Amino acid sequence: MNFEFTEEQQMLRESLARFLREKYDFETRQKIIASDNGWSRDTWAQFAEMGLMAAAFPEEFDGFGGTAVDLSVIMEEFGRGLVVEPYLPTVVLAGGVLRHTGGELAKDLIAQISAGDLVMGLGFAEPQGRYDLFHVETKAEKQGDEYVLSGRKAVVLAANIADKLIIAARTSGNIRDEDGISLFLIDKDTDGLTVEGYPTIDGLQAGDVILDKVKVPAASLVGEEGKAYPVLEAVIDKAIIALAAEAMGVCQKICDLTGEYTRSREQFGTPIAQFQVLQHRMVDMFIFKEEMTSMTYMAVMKADTEGHDTRVAASMAKVQLGKSCKFIGESAVQLHGGMGITEEMAVGHYFMHATMMDTLFGNGDFHQKRYERLTGLRAA
Amino acid sequence: MDLSFSEKDEAFRQEVISFLDENWPADQRGKVEFNKETYLDWHKKLHAKGWVAPAWPEEYGGTGWTPTQRYIFDQEMAKAETFPSLAFNTSMVGPVIYTFGSPEQKERFLPPTLSADIWWCQGYSEPGSGSDLASLRTKAVREGDHYIVNGSKTWTTFAQHADWIFCLVRTDPDVKKQQGISFLLIDMKTPGVTVRPIITLGGDHEVNEVFLEDVKVPVENLIGEENMGWTYAKFLLMHERSNIAAVHQSKRYLERLKEVAANDDLAGHGPKMSDDPDFIKKVSEIEIDLTALEFTELRSLANEEAGKGPGAESSILKIRGTELQQRISHLAVELAGYYALPYQRNLGHNEYPAGPEHTVDAAAHYFNGRKTSIYGGTNEIQRNIIAKAVLGL
């Protein structure tokens, strides 16, 4: 048993941390968000050059890593740097599906992702489905050697900036059946596909995807027809574990910022960090941060397989994420006083991202119930 | 990063399991009444096996196990619901004696400390000195070959069973409070030592007040140097924190409660607690928090294995570990329903409790358990330690 990182992983972490420190400080990030695109293609190209995309894929896809630990190293640093570039939707979500389903097409697309030439999104959620992955109303009907897709996918990360999307649509069964869901690769400029794009409150790019009789060739089917639910579940579980690593970085950064601020801010003639009531709040933040770290490591070490243990681990990590991010984020803003609720200081932006991470892929309550069902505490 | 234990460690686990199967049989688990006799009996079984103080250096009777092996041992002991070894001996005064004691003291005290032929108790807190321990006022005045000790100690756990007490005493009242303290070993049979029971909520007699009136203590019972006692006291407190998280004890207790909730005697015609969503939610919250605690402990263990020693982070284990113990013991009260009320701790052997077996001790155990966030440095003091030592505030 050990919690050590390999030399390669440590080098990857150091070079990424240095890049973010030197080239991606808070002011730079804010400028990127305010720019026309809301993200930086230049930064994206540098990520590719550093091998961050390839590090997320195994050798069979010409990558040089692909373990959950590799991914967690990158995500943790992204969390600390509050990076807005579409790594999660492109590499972890769409890339995760492609890696899972495999084949020549997947290999080709992953090569483009690794080169930094392709941005992707995965449309799985729907307006009425809340966090249930099996809730798919969007329909795909086979007509000759084409599928015709109609429906709406909700809040698809990077949908407005992606080149291609993978969309979950129903080829058979009822709206909330696990069976009968299929995945389709669709070019963004396909007729009938509209993206209602927007920035998210925490600085990412996203959009709702409206499909109005979108015709795609039968070869666009990713994986087996009707069998996409387990693929989605596995990919989302791995994404949750990657997100936990990002949350660990976010929580660490928020704790650091709060320590710095309370040491420098003086009231009643003394740094406010001297007040015991604030110290104890910061200790509680520290404990929640350590728990986030422990749960991330726990989940990361169970992420490279698929099955019951991985599902349970992902849900536990997500519950922890919800608790840690909420307590740490809210406390940090409180301890920063009025400054904490201004857009001028970084801490509030970390708080907003921390809060939205709880919502992504099902919030703490959702995953607590999932944990209860998976472990037999609650009837399925 | 890797979660698996080595083959060697797994073989070791099997060795521990077979020892426990033989010496703490499955049919008595969770049922052995806790008293001086049963406690000593178990301590001596561990001693006979050579496993009573795994953390001690081998030359003094330790096992030479790695931190991982010690963890596995603690884990299997907890799963089997054994008593721990006598902590005053193995986790507290023993390490102080082998670290700071003279060769004569080691020779005289370590063997009976290991075997529990001496039962030690801890003379730290005083009526006026709780969290501010260094303000203690029990004084020891040197007269020839003896110290004359006057004062009183409180919250002294199992002083009623103890043969000896290790005491913090003030030997210099005129310096900074931490610099005038010494560490003395006192025979409880010495004239002038008296013990008064303190009965805690729920009727337990665990703690006592110990009065010291003109107690003559030979100077050879001073540990280390005069006025250096605070250093030894702090060293002891670090040791006291080992296995303070009690993760596996908590897991075992929760498993028992889940069994009760699913097979409640009273539920034949009514709803089961195991179907109650609020109860389920509390159980799952505790299970997830226990997992976070378990992995925090494993990380701390890995640090120790890498030679980085247990840091002030172990205060996290104390805080969260005790919070969880308290949450679980309250869950037991909720499970007991109305039968949490009857006070039936002193039932005779042929008397039957008013309610189901699991309800008998539930409330008393919960009330008793409020001590955990108070003893060993209150959880607020633990937060002060983290604020200062880890966060540098």
PDB file of C-alpha atoms in Angstrom, chain A residues 235-368:
ATOM      1  CA  VAL A 235     -17.387   7.194 -18.128  1.00  0.00           C
ATOM      2  CA  ILE A 236     -19.261   9.522 -15.772  1.00  0.00           C
ATOM      3  CA  ASP A 237     -17.915   7.639 -12.747  1.00  0.00           C
ATOM      4  CA  LYS A 238     -14.373   8.159 -13.990  1.00  0.00           C
ATOM      5  CA  ALA A 239     -15.183  11.803 -14.689  1.00  0.00           C
ATOM      6  CA  ILE A 240     -16.476  12.167 -11.129  1.00  0.00           C
ATOM      7  CA  ILE A 241     -13.204  10.813  -9.786  1.00  0.00           C
ATOM      8  CA  ALA A 242     -11.266  13.216 -12.019  1.00  0.00           C
ATOM      9  CA  LEU A 243     -13.514  16.014 -10.796  1.00  0.00           C
ATOM     10  CA  ALA A 244     -12.748  15.022  -7.209  1.00  0.00           C
ATOM     11  CA  ALA A 245      -9.069  15.576  -7.957  1.00  0.00           C
ATOM     12  CA  GLU A 246      -9.919  18.986  -9.402  1.00  0.00           C
ATOM     13  CA  ALA A 247     -11.955  19.762  -6.277  1.00  0.00           C
ATOM     14  CA  MET A 248      -8.999  18.765  -4.132  1.00  0.00           C
ATOM     15  CA  GLY A 249      -6.916  21.411  -5.945  1.00  0.00           C
ATOM     16  CA  VAL A 250      -9.684  23.994  -5.641  1.00  0.00           C
ATOM     17  CA  CYS A 251     -10.108  23.327  -1.919  1.00  0.00           C
ATOM     18  CA  GLN A 252      -6.378  23.586  -1.282  1.00  0.00           C
ATOM     19  CA  LYS A 253      -6.186  26.874  -3.137  1.00  0.00           C
ATOM     20  CA  ILE A 254      -9.171  28.334  -1.276  1.00  0.00           C
ATOM     21  CA  CYS A 255      -7.630  27.369   2.068  1.00  0.00           C
ATOM     22  CA  ASP A 256      -4.315  28.949   1.053  1.00  0.00           C
ATOM     23  CA  LEU A 257      -5.981  32.161  -0.111  1.00  0.00           C
ATOM     24  CA  THR A 258      -7.978  32.403   3.115  1.00  0.00           C
ATOM     25  CA  GLY A 259      -4.888  31.882   5.272  1.00  0.00           C
ATOM     26  CA  GLU A 260      -3.031  34.602   3.375  1.00  0.00           C
ATOM     27  CA  TYR A 261      -5.921  37.027   3.582  1.00  0.00           C
ATOM     28  CA  THR A 262      -6.636  36.612   7.279  1.00  0.00           C
ATOM     29  CA  ARG A 263      -2.948  37.034   8.086  1.00  0.00           C
ATOM     30  CA  SER A 264      -2.770  40.328   6.220  1.00  0.00           C
ATOM     31  CA  ARG A 265      -6.181  41.821   7.029  1.00  0.00           C
ATOM     32  CA  GLU A 266      -6.116  43.814  10.265  1.00  0.00           C
ATOM     33  CA  GLN A 267      -9.085  44.773  12.425  1.00  0.00           C
ATOM     34  CA  PHE A 268      -9.185  45.808  16.082  1.00  0.00           C
ATOM     35  CA  GLY A 269      -5.450  46.470  15.694  1.00  0.00           C
ATOM     36  CA  THR A 270      -4.432  42.895  14.885  1.00  0.00           C
ATOM     37  CA  PRO A 271      -4.428  40.450  11.966  1.00  0.00           C
ATOM     38  CA  ILE A 272      -7.823  38.760  12.016  1.00  0.00           C
ATOM     39  CA  ALA A 273      -6.034  35.380  11.795  1.00  0.00           C
ATOM     40  CA  GLN A 274      -5.273  35.903  15.488  1.00  0.00           C
ATOM     41  CA  PHE A 275      -8.919  35.485  16.458  1.00  0.00           C
ATOM     42  CA  GLN A 276      -9.660  31.994  17.743  1.00  0.00           C
ATOM     43  CA  VAL A 277     -13.145  31.877  16.274  1.00  0.00           C
ATOM     44  CA  LEU A 278     -11.654  32.423  12.820  1.00  0.00           C
ATOM     45  CA  GLN A 279      -8.791  30.010  13.487  1.00  0.00           C
ATOM     46  CA  HIS A 280     -11.202  27.236  14.341  1.00  0.00           C
ATOM     47  CA  ARG A 281     -13.195  27.915  11.190  1.00  0.00           C
ATOM     48  CA  MET A 282      -9.972  27.668   9.185  1.00  0.00           C
ATOM     49  CA  VAL A 283      -9.080  24.418  10.953  1.00  0.00           C
ATOM     50  CA  ASP A 284     -12.471  23.014   9.984  1.00  0.00           C
ATOM     51  CA  MET A 285     -11.795  24.103   6.393  1.00  0.00           C
ATOM     52  CA  PHE A 286      -8.444  22.324   6.630  1.00  0.00           C
ATOM     53  CA  ILE A 287     -10.113  19.140   7.874  1.00  0.00           C
ATOM     54  CA  PHE A 288     -12.648  19.213   5.021  1.00  0.00           C
ATOM     55  CA  LYS A 289      -9.736  19.729   2.608  1.00  0.00           C
ATOM     56  CA  GLU A 290      -7.861  16.740   4.030  1.00  0.00           C
ATOM     57  CA  GLU A 291     -11.012  14.629   3.761  1.00  0.00           C
ATOM     58  CA  MET A 292     -11.408  15.691   0.134  1.00  0.00           C
ATOM     59  CA  THR A 293      -7.810  14.603  -0.476  1.00  0.00           C
ATOM     60  CA  SER A 294      -8.293  11.270   1.302  1.00  0.00           C
ATOM     61  CA  MET A 295     -11.487  10.496  -0.611  1.00  0.00           C
ATOM     62  CA  THR A 296      -9.907  11.465  -3.920  1.00  0.00           C
ATOM     63  CA  TYR A 297      -6.991   9.099  -3.332  1.00  0.00           C
ATOM     64  CA  MET A 298      -9.421   6.395  -2.235  1.00  0.00           C
ATOM     65  CA  ALA A 299     -11.455   6.793  -5.420  1.00  0.00           C
ATOM     66  CA  VAL A 300      -8.471   7.215  -7.744  1.00  0.00           C
ATOM     67  CA  MET A 301      -7.089   3.896  -6.558  1.00  0.00           C
ATOM     68  CA  LYS A 302     -10.380   2.220  -7.385  1.00  0.00           C
ATOM     69  CA  ALA A 303     -10.974   3.956 -10.724  1.00  0.00           C
ATOM     70  CA  ASP A 304      -9.008   1.808 -13.139  1.00  0.00           C
ATOM     71  CA  THR A 305     -11.448  -1.050 -12.991  1.00  0.00           C
ATOM     72  CA  GLU A 306     -15.144  -1.097 -13.725  1.00  0.00           C
ATOM     73  CA  GLY A 307     -17.698  -2.538 -11.411  1.00  0.00           C
ATOM     74  CA  HIS A 308     -19.345  -2.223  -8.064  1.00  0.00           C
ATOM     75  CA  ASP A 309     -16.332  -0.925  -6.115  1.00  0.00           C
ATOM     76  CA  THR A 310     -15.668   1.827  -8.641  1.00  0.00           C
ATOM     77  CA  ARG A 311     -19.305   2.936  -8.603  1.00  0.00           C
ATOM     78  CA  VAL A 312     -19.372   3.043  -4.811  1.00  0.00           C
ATOM     79  CA  ALA A 313     -16.050   4.891  -4.704  1.00  0.00           C
ATOM     80  CA  ALA A 314     -17.221   7.492  -7.228  1.00  0.00           C
ATOM     81  CA  SER A 315     -20.403   8.186  -5.302  1.00  0.00           C
ATOM     82  CA  MET A 316     -18.555   8.468  -1.991  1.00  0.00           C
ATOM     83  CA  ALA A 317     -16.051  10.875  -3.532  1.00  0.00           C
ATOM     84  CA  LYS A 318     -18.877  12.946  -4.978  1.00  0.00           C
ATOM     85  CA  VAL A 319     -20.646  13.159  -1.620  1.00  0.00           C
ATOM     86  CA  GLN A 320     -17.387  14.342  -0.077  1.00  0.00           C
ATOM     87  CA  LEU A 321     -16.922  16.845  -2.885  1.00  0.00           C
ATOM     88  CA  GLY A 322     -20.316  18.350  -2.144  1.00  0.00           C
ATOM     89  CA  LYS A 323     -19.601  18.687   1.558  1.00  0.00           C
ATOM     90  CA  SER A 324     -16.017  19.889   1.302  1.00  0.00           C
ATOM     91  CA  CYS A 325     -16.632  22.395  -1.479  1.00  0.00           C
ATOM     92  CA  LYS A 326     -19.672  23.893   0.239  1.00  0.00           C
ATOM     93  CA  PHE A 327     -18.085  24.285   3.652  1.00  0.00           C
ATOM     94  CA  ILE A 328     -14.727  25.504   2.378  1.00  0.00           C
ATOM     95  CA  GLY A 329     -16.205  27.823  -0.243  1.00  0.00           C
ATOM     96  CA  GLU A 330     -18.796  29.434   1.995  1.00  0.00           C
ATOM     97  CA  SER A 331     -16.359  29.783   4.898  1.00  0.00           C
ATOM     98  CA  ALA A 332     -13.700  31.358   2.695  1.00  0.00           C
ATOM     99  CA  VAL A 333     -16.102  34.003   1.415  1.00  0.00           C
ATOM    100  CA  GLN A 334     -17.286  34.694   4.971  1.00  0.00           C
ATOM    101  CA  LEU A 335     -13.714  35.092   6.232  1.00  0.00           C
ATOM    102  CA  HIS A 336     -12.885  37.459   3.368  1.00  0.00           C
ATOM    103  CA  GLY A 337     -15.806  39.642   4.449  1.00  0.00           C
ATOM    104  CA  GLY A 338     -17.153  42.061   1.835  1.00  0.00           C
ATOM    105  CA  MET A 339     -14.141  41.489  -0.381  1.00  0.00           C
ATOM    106  CA  GLY A 340     -15.152  37.856  -0.710  1.00  0.00           C
ATOM    107  CA  ILE A 341     -18.258  38.724  -2.671  1.00  0.00           C
ATOM    108  CA  THR A 342     -16.526  40.995  -5.169  1.00  0.00           C
ATOM    109  CA  GLU A 343     -15.396  39.870  -8.614  1.00  0.00           C
ATOM    110  CA  GLU A 344     -12.031  41.471  -7.934  1.00  0.00           C
ATOM    111  CA  MET A 345     -10.707  38.735  -5.704  1.00  0.00           C
ATOM    112  CA  ALA A 346      -9.894  35.232  -6.843  1.00  0.00           C
ATOM    113  CA  VAL A 347     -11.494  33.531  -3.869  1.00  0.00           C
ATOM    114  CA  GLY A 348     -15.067  34.201  -5.025  1.00  0.00           C
ATOM    115  CA  HIS A 349     -14.348  32.665  -8.416  1.00  0.00           C
ATOM    116  CA  TYR A 350     -12.988  29.531  -6.776  1.00  0.00           C
ATOM    117  CA  PHE A 351     -16.138  29.468  -4.619  1.00  0.00           C
ATOM    118  CA  MET A 352     -18.386  29.653  -7.674  1.00  0.00           C
ATOM    119  CA  HIS A 353     -16.550  26.824  -9.405  1.00  0.00           C
ATOM    120  CA  ALA A 354     -16.517  24.744  -6.208  1.00  0.00           C
ATOM    121  CA  THR A 355     -20.278  25.175  -5.935  1.00  0.00           C
ATOM    122  CA  MET A 356     -20.953  24.237  -9.556  1.00  0.00           C
ATOM    123  CA  MET A 357     -18.756  21.149  -9.273  1.00  0.00           C
ATOM    124  CA  ASP A 358     -21.220  19.835  -6.709  1.00  0.00           C
ATOM    125  CA  THR A 359     -23.998  20.053  -9.292  1.00  0.00           C
ATOM    126  CA  LEU A 360     -22.039  18.449 -12.106  1.00  0.00           C
ATOM    127  CA  PHE A 361     -22.781  14.705 -12.609  1.00  0.00           C
ATOM    128  CA  GLY A 362     -25.245  14.658  -9.704  1.00  0.00           C
ATOM    129  CA  ASN A 363     -24.933  16.528  -6.446  1.00  0.00           C
ATOM    130  CA  GLY A 364     -24.079  15.174  -3.006  1.00  0.00           C
ATOM    131  CA  ASP A 365     -27.650  14.178  -2.150  1.00  0.00           C
ATOM    132  CA  PHE A 366     -28.064  12.313  -5.426  1.00  0.00           C
ATOM    133  CA  HIS A 367     -24.858  10.358  -4.884  1.00  0.00           C
ATOM    134  CA  GLN A 368     -25.631   9.648  -1.268  1.00  0.00           C
TER     135      GLN A 368
END
